[in-house]
C-alpha cells in the first residue's frame, strides 16, 4: 500500500537533482522497458541504456531492472540525468496524421467492440517504429480512437512483411487483460503460409531454440541450443505435388521470426522469404515470390466481458493470387481443432 500511495499521478514526471521519476502513462500500455525508452528517449542508444541498467541508475518502482522487463501504466521509471540528449518528444498528434493513412487503418478494421479492435494488417506496414521509420501502426493509433478518450494501444506484434490479425486494446484494463492472455498462452493464433516444397512428415511439432544473430544489418535469428525455446505445430493443408505446400502454423511461443526460421529448418522456406530461404524460397518461374507469403489467419482468446474473442482475416491480394494459381480452396477448417496444446 505504501509504495502505491507514494507513486505520482500516471503520466507525471518528478525531477530532483536532474533525476526524473517518470510514471508510465496509460497510452503506453504494457511494453518492454527498452521499448519504453526507445519511444520516449529515442536518441538514447541501447548500449548506453544497458550500462545504465547494469549500474542501477535506471530503476523501475525503485528496483533494479533489465531491458526486457515489462513495465505497465502506473509504474515509475527512474531516469538519470541525460544532459546530452534532447527532451522526450510527445507522441505524434492525430492532426499530424495523413488523412489517407487514417483511412487505410480504419479500412483494415475487421472487429470492434468496447474492449478490442482487430485489424487485418497490410503486408509491408510495420507495427512499431525503428531507426528512420515514422510511418507505422503505433504512430497511427489515434485514428482508431473512434468515440473513446483513451488512445488505443498495441497488445502484440507482427513482422512488417507479415499480414493478418493484429489485436489492439481500447483501454488500459483491456491491454492488461489481453497481455496476460498472451503471456499465459491462452491466446491461439493460426498462420497460413505457402512454402517451397513439401514438408516431411506432412505434420508435426518443431522444437528448435532460436537466438538473435549478432552483427550489422537487419534483424535475424538462427538455431542455437542455448537460445530461447521456440515451438511451432505445423500441418500441410494442401499441396501442389512437391513444388509448393499450403501450411497451417500454430506457434506455441512467440519468438522473433520464429515461423520463418522454423519453416526454413524443415527445408521448406516460406515463399518470398529471401532472408531465411534464399533462392530456395522461390518457385519455378518465380510466381509472385517477391513478397513474403505469411499471413496471421485467425486469433482466438478470452474476452474481458466473457466468452471468446474470435477473428479471421482474409488473405491479402498477393497471397490470393497464389491460392488461385495452385487451385487451393479459399477456406479451411481449423486443422488444429483436435490438438491439445500444453
CSV table of N, CA, C and O in Angstrom, one decimal, residues 86-171:
chain,number,residue,atom,x,y,z
A,86,UNK,N,18.2,15.3,-26.1
A,86,UNK,CA,17.1,16.3,-26.1
A,86,UNK,C,16.0,15.7,-25.3
A,86,UNK,O,15.9,14.5,-25.0
A,87,UNK,N,15.1,16.6,-24.9
A,87,UNK,CA,13.9,16.1,-24.1
A,87,UNK,C,13.1,15.2,-24.9
A,87,UNK,O,13.1,15.2,-26.2
A,88,UNK,N,12.3,14.3,-24.2
A,88,UNK,CA,11.4,13.4,-24.9
A,88,UNK,C,10.4,14.1,-25.7
A,88,UNK,O,9.8,15.1,-25.3
A,89,UNK,N,10.1,13.7,-26.9
A,89,UNK,CA,9.1,14.3,-27.8
A,89,UNK,C,7.8,13.6,-27.5
A,89,UNK,O,7.7,12.4,-27.3
A,90,UNK,N,6.7,14.4,-27.5
A,90,UNK,CA,5.4,13.8,-27.3
A,90,UNK,C,5.0,12.9,-28.5
A,90,UNK,O,5.6,13.0,-29.6
A,91,UNK,N,4.1,11.9,-28.3
A,91,UNK,CA,3.7,11.1,-29.4
A,91,UNK,C,3.1,11.9,-30.5
A,91,UNK,O,2.6,13.0,-30.3
A,92,UNK,N,3.2,11.4,-31.7
A,92,UNK,CA,2.6,12.1,-32.9
A,92,UNK,C,1.1,12.4,-32.7
A,92,UNK,O,0.4,11.5,-32.3
A,93,UNK,N,0.8,13.6,-32.9
A,93,UNK,CA,-0.6,14.0,-32.7
A,93,UNK,C,-1.5,13.6,-33.9
A,93,UNK,O,-1.0,13.4,-35.0
A,94,UNK,N,-2.8,13.4,-33.7
A,94,UNK,CA,-3.7,13.0,-34.7
A,94,UNK,C,-3.7,14.0,-35.9
A,94,UNK,O,-3.8,13.7,-37.0
A,95,UNK,N,-3.5,15.3,-35.5
A,95,UNK,CA,-3.5,16.4,-36.5
A,95,UNK,C,-2.4,16.2,-37.5
A,95,UNK,O,-2.4,16.7,-38.6
A,96,UNK,N,-1.3,15.5,-37.1
A,96,UNK,CA,-0.1,15.4,-38.0
A,96,UNK,C,-0.3,14.1,-38.9
A,96,UNK,O,0.6,13.9,-39.7
A,97,UNK,N,-1.3,13.4,-38.7
A,97,UNK,CA,-1.5,12.1,-39.4
A,97,UNK,C,-2.1,12.4,-40.8
A,97,UNK,O,-3.0,13.2,-41.0
A,98,UNK,N,-1.5,11.8,-41.8
A,98,UNK,CA,-2.1,12.0,-43.2
A,98,UNK,C,-3.5,11.3,-43.2
A,98,UNK,O,-3.7,10.2,-42.8
A,99,UNK,N,-4.4,12.0,-43.8
A,99,UNK,CA,-5.8,11.5,-43.9
A,99,UNK,C,-5.9,10.1,-44.6
A,99,UNK,O,-6.6,9.3,-44.2
A,100,UNK,N,-5.0,9.9,-45.6
A,100,UNK,CA,-5.0,8.6,-46.3
A,100,UNK,C,-4.5,7.5,-45.4
A,100,UNK,O,-5.0,6.4,-45.5
A,101,UNK,N,-3.6,7.8,-44.5
A,101,UNK,CA,-3.1,6.8,-43.5
A,101,UNK,C,-4.2,6.4,-42.5
A,101,UNK,O,-4.4,5.3,-42.2
A,102,UNK,N,-4.9,7.5,-42.0
A,102,UNK,CA,-6.0,7.2,-41.1
A,102,UNK,C,-7.1,6.4,-41.7
A,102,UNK,O,-7.6,5.4,-41.1
A,103,UNK,N,-7.4,6.7,-43.0
A,103,UNK,CA,-8.5,6.0,-43.7
A,103,UNK,C,-8.0,4.5,-43.9
A,103,UNK,O,-8.8,3.6,-43.8
A,104,UNK,N,-6.8,4.3,-44.3
A,104,UNK,CA,-6.2,3.0,-44.5
A,104,UNK,C,-6.4,2.1,-43.3
A,104,UNK,O,-6.8,1.0,-43.3
A,105,UNK,N,-6.0,2.7,-42.1
A,105,UNK,CA,-6.1,1.9,-40.9
A,105,UNK,C,-7.5,1.6,-40.5
A,105,UNK,O,-7.8,0.5,-40.1
A,106,UNK,N,-8.4,2.5,-40.7
A,106,UNK,CA,-9.8,2.3,-40.4
A,106,UNK,C,-10.4,1.2,-41.3
A,106,UNK,O,-11.2,0.4,-40.9
A,107,UNK,N,-10.0,1.2,-42.6
A,107,UNK,CA,-10.5,0.2,-43.5
A,107,UNK,C,-10.0,-1.2,-43.2
A,107,UNK,O,-10.6,-2.2,-43.6
A,108,UNK,N,-8.9,-1.2,-42.4
A,108,UNK,CA,-8.3,-2.5,-42.1
A,108,UNK,C,-9.0,-3.2,-40.9
A,108,UNK,O,-8.7,-4.3,-40.5
A,109,UNK,N,-10.0,-2.5,-40.2
A,109,UNK,CA,-10.6,-3.0,-39.0
A,109,UNK,C,-11.6,-4.1,-39.4
A,109,UNK,O,-12.4,-4.0,-40.3
A,110,UNK,N,-11.4,-5.3,-38.8
A,110,UNK,CA,-12.3,-6.4,-39.0
A,110,UNK,C,-13.2,-6.8,-37.8
A,110,UNK,O,-14.1,-7.6,-37.9
A,111,UNK,N,-12.9,-6.2,-36.7
A,111,UNK,CA,-13.7,-6.4,-35.5
A,111,UNK,C,-13.5,-5.1,-34.6
A,111,UNK,O,-12.4,-4.6,-34.4
A,112,UNK,N,-14.6,-4.7,-33.9
A,112,UNK,CA,-14.5,-3.6,-33.0
A,112,UNK,C,-15.6,-3.8,-31.9
A,112,UNK,O,-16.8,-4.0,-32.2
A,113,UNK,N,-15.2,-3.7,-30.6
A,113,UNK,CA,-16.2,-3.6,-29.5
A,113,UNK,C,-15.6,-2.6,-28.5
A,113,UNK,O,-14.6,-1.9,-28.8
A,114,UNK,N,-16.2,-2.6,-27.3
A,114,UNK,CA,-15.7,-1.7,-26.3
A,114,UNK,C,-14.4,-2.0,-25.7
A,114,UNK,O,-13.8,-1.2,-25.0
A,115,UNK,N,-13.9,-3.2,-26.0
A,115,UNK,CA,-12.6,-3.6,-25.4
A,115,UNK,C,-11.5,-3.8,-26.4
A,115,UNK,O,-10.3,-3.5,-26.1
A,116,UNK,N,-11.8,-4.1,-27.6
A,116,UNK,CA,-10.8,-4.5,-28.6
A,116,UNK,C,-11.1,-4.0,-30.0
A,116,UNK,O,-12.3,-3.8,-30.4
A,117,UNK,N,-10.1,-3.8,-30.8
A,117,UNK,CA,-10.1,-3.6,-32.2
A,117,UNK,C,-9.2,-4.6,-32.8
A,117,UNK,O,-8.1,-4.8,-32.3
A,118,UNK,N,-9.7,-5.2,-33.9
A,118,UNK,CA,-8.8,-6.2,-34.6
A,118,UNK,C,-8.6,-5.7,-36.0
A,118,UNK,O,-9.6,-5.4,-36.7
A,119,UNK,N,-7.3,-5.6,-36.4
A,119,UNK,CA,-7.0,-5.2,-37.8
A,119,UNK,C,-6.6,-6.4,-38.6
A,119,UNK,O,-6.1,-7.4,-38.1
A,120,UNK,N,-6.8,-6.3,-39.9
A,120,UNK,CA,-6.2,-7.2,-40.9
A,120,UNK,C,-5.0,-6.4,-41.4
A,120,UNK,O,-5.1,-5.6,-42.3
A,121,UNK,N,-3.8,-6.5,-40.7
A,121,UNK,CA,-2.7,-5.6,-41.0
A,121,UNK,C,-2.2,-5.9,-42.4
A,121,UNK,O,-2.0,-7.0,-42.8
A,122,UNK,N,-2.0,-4.8,-43.2
A,122,UNK,CA,-1.4,-5.0,-44.5
A,122,UNK,C,0.0,-5.4,-44.5
A,122,UNK,O,0.8,-5.0,-43.6
A,123,UNK,N,0.5,-6.2,-45.4
A,123,UNK,CA,1.9,-6.6,-45.5
A,123,UNK,C,2.7,-5.4,-45.9
A,123,UNK,O,2.2,-4.5,-46.7
A,124,UNK,N,3.8,-5.2,-45.3
A,124,UNK,CA,4.7,-4.1,-45.6
A,124,UNK,C,4.6,-2.9,-44.7
A,124,UNK,O,5.3,-1.9,-44.8
A,125,UNK,N,3.6,-2.9,-43.8
A,125,UNK,CA,3.4,-1.9,-42.8
A,125,UNK,C,3.9,-2.3,-41.4
A,125,UNK,O,3.4,-3.3,-40.9
A,126,UNK,N,4.9,-1.6,-40.9
A,126,UNK,CA,5.5,-2.0,-39.6
A,126,UNK,C,4.5,-1.7,-38.5
A,126,UNK,O,3.6,-0.8,-38.5
A,127,UNK,N,4.6,-2.5,-37.4
A,127,UNK,CA,3.7,-2.3,-36.2
A,127,UNK,C,4.3,-1.3,-35.4
A,127,UNK,O,3.5,-0.4,-34.8
A,128,UNK,N,5.6,-1.3,-35.2
A,128,UNK,CA,6.3,-0.2,-34.4
A,128,UNK,C,7.4,0.4,-35.1
A,128,UNK,O,7.9,-0.2,-36.1
A,129,UNK,N,7.9,1.5,-34.7
A,129,UNK,CA,8.9,2.3,-35.4
A,129,UNK,C,10.3,1.7,-35.1
A,129,UNK,O,10.5,1.0,-34.2
A,130,UNK,N,11.2,2.1,-36.0
A,130,UNK,CA,12.6,1.8,-35.8
A,130,UNK,C,13.4,2.9,-36.3
A,130,UNK,O,12.9,4.0,-36.5
A,131,UNK,N,14.7,2.7,-36.5
A,131,UNK,CA,15.6,3.8,-37.0
A,131,UNK,C,15.1,4.3,-38.3
A,131,UNK,O,14.9,3.6,-39.3
A,132,UNK,N,14.8,5.6,-38.3
A,132,UNK,CA,14.4,6.3,-39.5
A,132,UNK,C,13.0,6.0,-40.0
A,132,UNK,O,12.6,6.4,-41.1
A,133,UNK,N,12.2,5.2,-39.2
A,133,UNK,CA,10.9,4.8,-39.6
A,133,UNK,C,9.8,5.6,-38.8
A,133,UNK,O,9.8,5.6,-37.6
A,134,UNK,N,9.0,6.4,-39.5
A,134,UNK,CA,8.0,7.2,-38.9
A,134,UNK,C,6.6,6.7,-39.2
A,134,UNK,O,5.6,7.1,-38.5
A,135,UNK,N,6.4,6.0,-40.2
A,135,UNK,CA,5.0,5.5,-40.6
A,135,UNK,C,4.9,4.1,-40.2
A,135,UNK,O,5.4,3.2,-40.7
A,136,UNK,N,4.1,3.9,-39.1
A,136,UNK,CA,3.9,2.6,-38.6
A,136,UNK,C,2.6,2.6,-37.8
A,136,UNK,O,2.0,3.7,-37.5
A,137,UNK,N,2.0,1.5,-37.4
A,137,UNK,CA,0.7,1.4,-36.8
A,137,UNK,C,0.7,2.1,-35.4
A,137,UNK,O,-0.2,2.8,-35.1
A,138,UNK,N,1.8,2.0,-34.7
A,138,UNK,CA,1.9,2.6,-33.3
A,138,UNK,C,1.7,4.1,-33.4
A,138,UNK,O,1.1,4.7,-32.6
A,139,UNK,N,2.2,4.7,-34.5
A,139,UNK,CA,2.1,6.2,-34.7
A,139,UNK,C,0.7,6.6,-35.2
A,139,UNK,O,0.4,7.8,-35.2
A,140,UNK,N,0.0,5.6,-35.7
A,140,UNK,CA,-1.3,5.9,-36.3
A,140,UNK,C,-2.5,5.6,-35.4
A,140,UNK,O,-3.7,5.7,-35.9
A,141,UNK,N,-2.3,5.1,-34.2
A,141,UNK,CA,-3.3,4.6,-33.4
A,141,UNK,C,-4.4,5.6,-33.0
A,141,UNK,O,-5.5,5.2,-32.7
A,142,UNK,N,-4.1,6.9,-33.1
A,142,UNK,CA,-5.1,7.9,-32.8
A,142,UNK,C,-6.3,7.8,-33.8
A,142,UNK,O,-7.4,8.2,-33.5
A,143,UNK,N,-6.0,7.2,-35.0
A,143,UNK,CA,-7.1,7.1,-36.0
A,143,UNK,C,-8.1,6.1,-35.5
A,143,UNK,O,-9.2,6.0,-36.1
A,144,UNK,N,-7.8,5.3,-34.5
A,144,UNK,CA,-8.7,4.2,-34.0
A,144,UNK,C,-9.3,4.5,-32.7
A,144,UNK,O,-9.9,3.7,-32.0
A,145,UNK,N,-9.3,5.8,-32.3
A,145,UNK,CA,-9.9,6.2,-31.1
A,145,UNK,C,-11.5,6.0,-31.2
A,145,UNK,O,-12.1,5.7,-30.2
A,146,UNK,N,-12.0,6.4,-32.4
A,146,UNK,CA,-13.4,6.4,-32.6
A,146,UNK,C,-14.1,7.3,-31.5
A,146,UNK,O,-13.7,8.5,-31.4
A,147,UNK,N,-14.9,6.8,-30.6
A,147,UNK,CA,-15.6,7.7,-29.6
A,147,UNK,C,-14.9,7.6,-28.3
A,147,UNK,O,-15.5,8.0,-27.3
A,148,UNK,N,-13.7,7.0,-28.2
A,148,UNK,CA,-13.1,6.8,-26.9
A,148,UNK,C,-12.1,7.9,-26.6
A,148,UNK,O,-11.4,8.4,-27.5
A,149,UNK,N,-11.9,8.3,-25.3
A,149,UNK,CA,-11.0,9.3,-24.9
A,149,UNK,C,-9.6,8.7,-24.9
A,149,UNK,O,-8.6,9.3,-25.2
A,150,UNK,N,-9.5,7.4,-24.4
A,150,UNK,CA,-8.2,6.8,-24.3
A,150,UNK,C,-7.6,6.4,-25.7
A,150,UNK,O,-8.4,6.1,-26.6
A,151,UNK,N,-6.3,6.6,-25.8
A,151,UNK,CA,-5.6,6.2,-27.0
A,151,UNK,C,-5.5,4.6,-27.0
A,151,UNK,O,-5.0,4.1,-26.1
A,152,UNK,N,-5.9,4.0,-28.1
A,152,UNK,CA,-5.7,2.5,-28.2
A,152,UNK,C,-4.2,2.2,-28.0
A,152,UNK,O,-3.3,3.0,-28.3
A,153,UNK,N,-3.9,0.9,-27.7
A,153,UNK,CA,-2.5,0.5,-27.5
A,153,UNK,C,-2.3,-0.9,-28.1
A,153,UNK,O,-3.2,-1.7,-28.1
A,154,UNK,N,-1.1,-1.1,-28.5
A,154,UNK,CA,-0.7,-2.5,-29.1
A,154,UNK,C,-0.7,-3.5,-28.0
A,154,UNK,O,-0.4,-3.2,-26.8
A,155,UNK,N,-1.1,-4.7,-28.3
A,155,UNK,CA,-1.0,-5.9,-27.4
A,155,UNK,C,0.1,-6.8,-27.8
A,155,UNK,O,0.8,-7.4,-27.0
A,156,UNK,N,0.3,-7.0,-29.1
A,156,UNK,CA,1.3,-7.9,-29.6
A,156,UNK,C,1.8,-7.4,-30.9
A,156,UNK,O,1.4,-6.3,-31.4
A,157,UNK,N,2.7,-8.1,-31.6
A,157,UNK,CA,3.3,-7.6,-32.8
A,157,UNK,C,3.2,-8.6,-33.9
A,157,UNK,O,3.1,-9.8,-33.7
A,158,UNK,N,3.3,-8.1,-35.2
A,158,UNK,CA,3.6,-8.9,-36.3
A,158,UNK,C,4.8,-8.4,-37.1
A,158,UNK,O,5.0,-7.1,-37.0
A,159,UNK,N,5.5,-9.2,-37.8
A,159,UNK,CA,6.6,-8.7,-38.6
A,159,UNK,C,6.1,-7.7,-39.6
A,159,UNK,O,4.9,-7.9,-40.1
A,160,UNK,N,6.9,-6.8,-40.1
A,160,UNK,CA,6.5,-5.8,-41.1
A,160,UNK,C,5.9,-6.5,-42.3
A,160,UNK,O,4.9,-6.1,-42.9
A,161,UNK,N,6.6,-7.6,-42.8
A,161,UNK,CA,6.2,-8.2,-44.0
A,161,UNK,C,5.1,-9.3,-43.9
A,161,UNK,O,4.6,-9.8,-44.9
A,162,UNK,N,4.6,-9.5,-42.6
A,162,UNK,CA,3.6,-10.5,-42.4
A,162,UNK,C,2.2,-9.7,-42.3
A,162,UNK,O,2.1,-8.7,-41.7
A,163,UNK,N,1.2,-10.2,-43.0
A,163,UNK,CA,-0.1,-9.6,-42.9
A,163,UNK,C,-1.0,-10.4,-41.9
A,163,UNK,O,-0.6,-11.4,-41.4
A,164,UNK,N,-2.2,-9.8,-41.7
A,164,UNK,CA,-3.2,-10.6,-40.9
A,164,UNK,C,-3.6,-10.0,-39.6
A,164,UNK,O,-3.4,-8.8,-39.3
A,165,UNK,N,-4.1,-10.8,-38.7
A,165,UNK,CA,-4.8,-10.4,-37.5
A,165,UNK,C,-3.8,-9.8,-36.5
A,165,UNK,O,-2.8,-10.3,-36.1
A,166,UNK,N,-4.2,-8.5,-36.1
A,166,UNK,CA,-3.4,-7.8,-35.1
A,166,UNK,C,-4.4,-7.2,-34.1
A,166,UNK,O,-5.3,-6.5,-34.5
A,167,UNK,N,-4.2,-7.5,-32.9
A,167,UNK,CA,-5.2,-7.1,-31.8
A,167,UNK,C,-4.7,-5.8,-31.2
A,167,UNK,O,-3.5,-5.6,-30.8
A,168,UNK,N,-5.6,-4.9,-31.0
A,168,UNK,CA,-5.4,-3.6,-30.4
A,168,UNK,C,-6.4,-3.4,-29.2
A,168,UNK,O,-7.6,-3.7,-29.4
A,169,UNK,N,-5.9,-3.1,-28.1
A,169,UNK,CA,-6.7,-2.9,-26.9
A,169,UNK,C,-7.2,-1.4,-26.9
A,169,UNK,O,-6.4,-0.5,-27.2
A,170,UNK,N,-8.5,-1.2,-26.5
A,170,UNK,CA,-9.0,0.1,-26.5
A,170,UNK,C,-8.9,0.9,-25.1
A,170,UNK,O,-9.0,2.1,-25.1
A,171,UNK,N,-8.6,0.1,-24.1
A,171,UNK,CA,-8.4,0.7,-22.7
A,171,UNK,C,-7.2,0.1,-22.1
A,171,UNK,O,-6.7,-1.0,-22.4
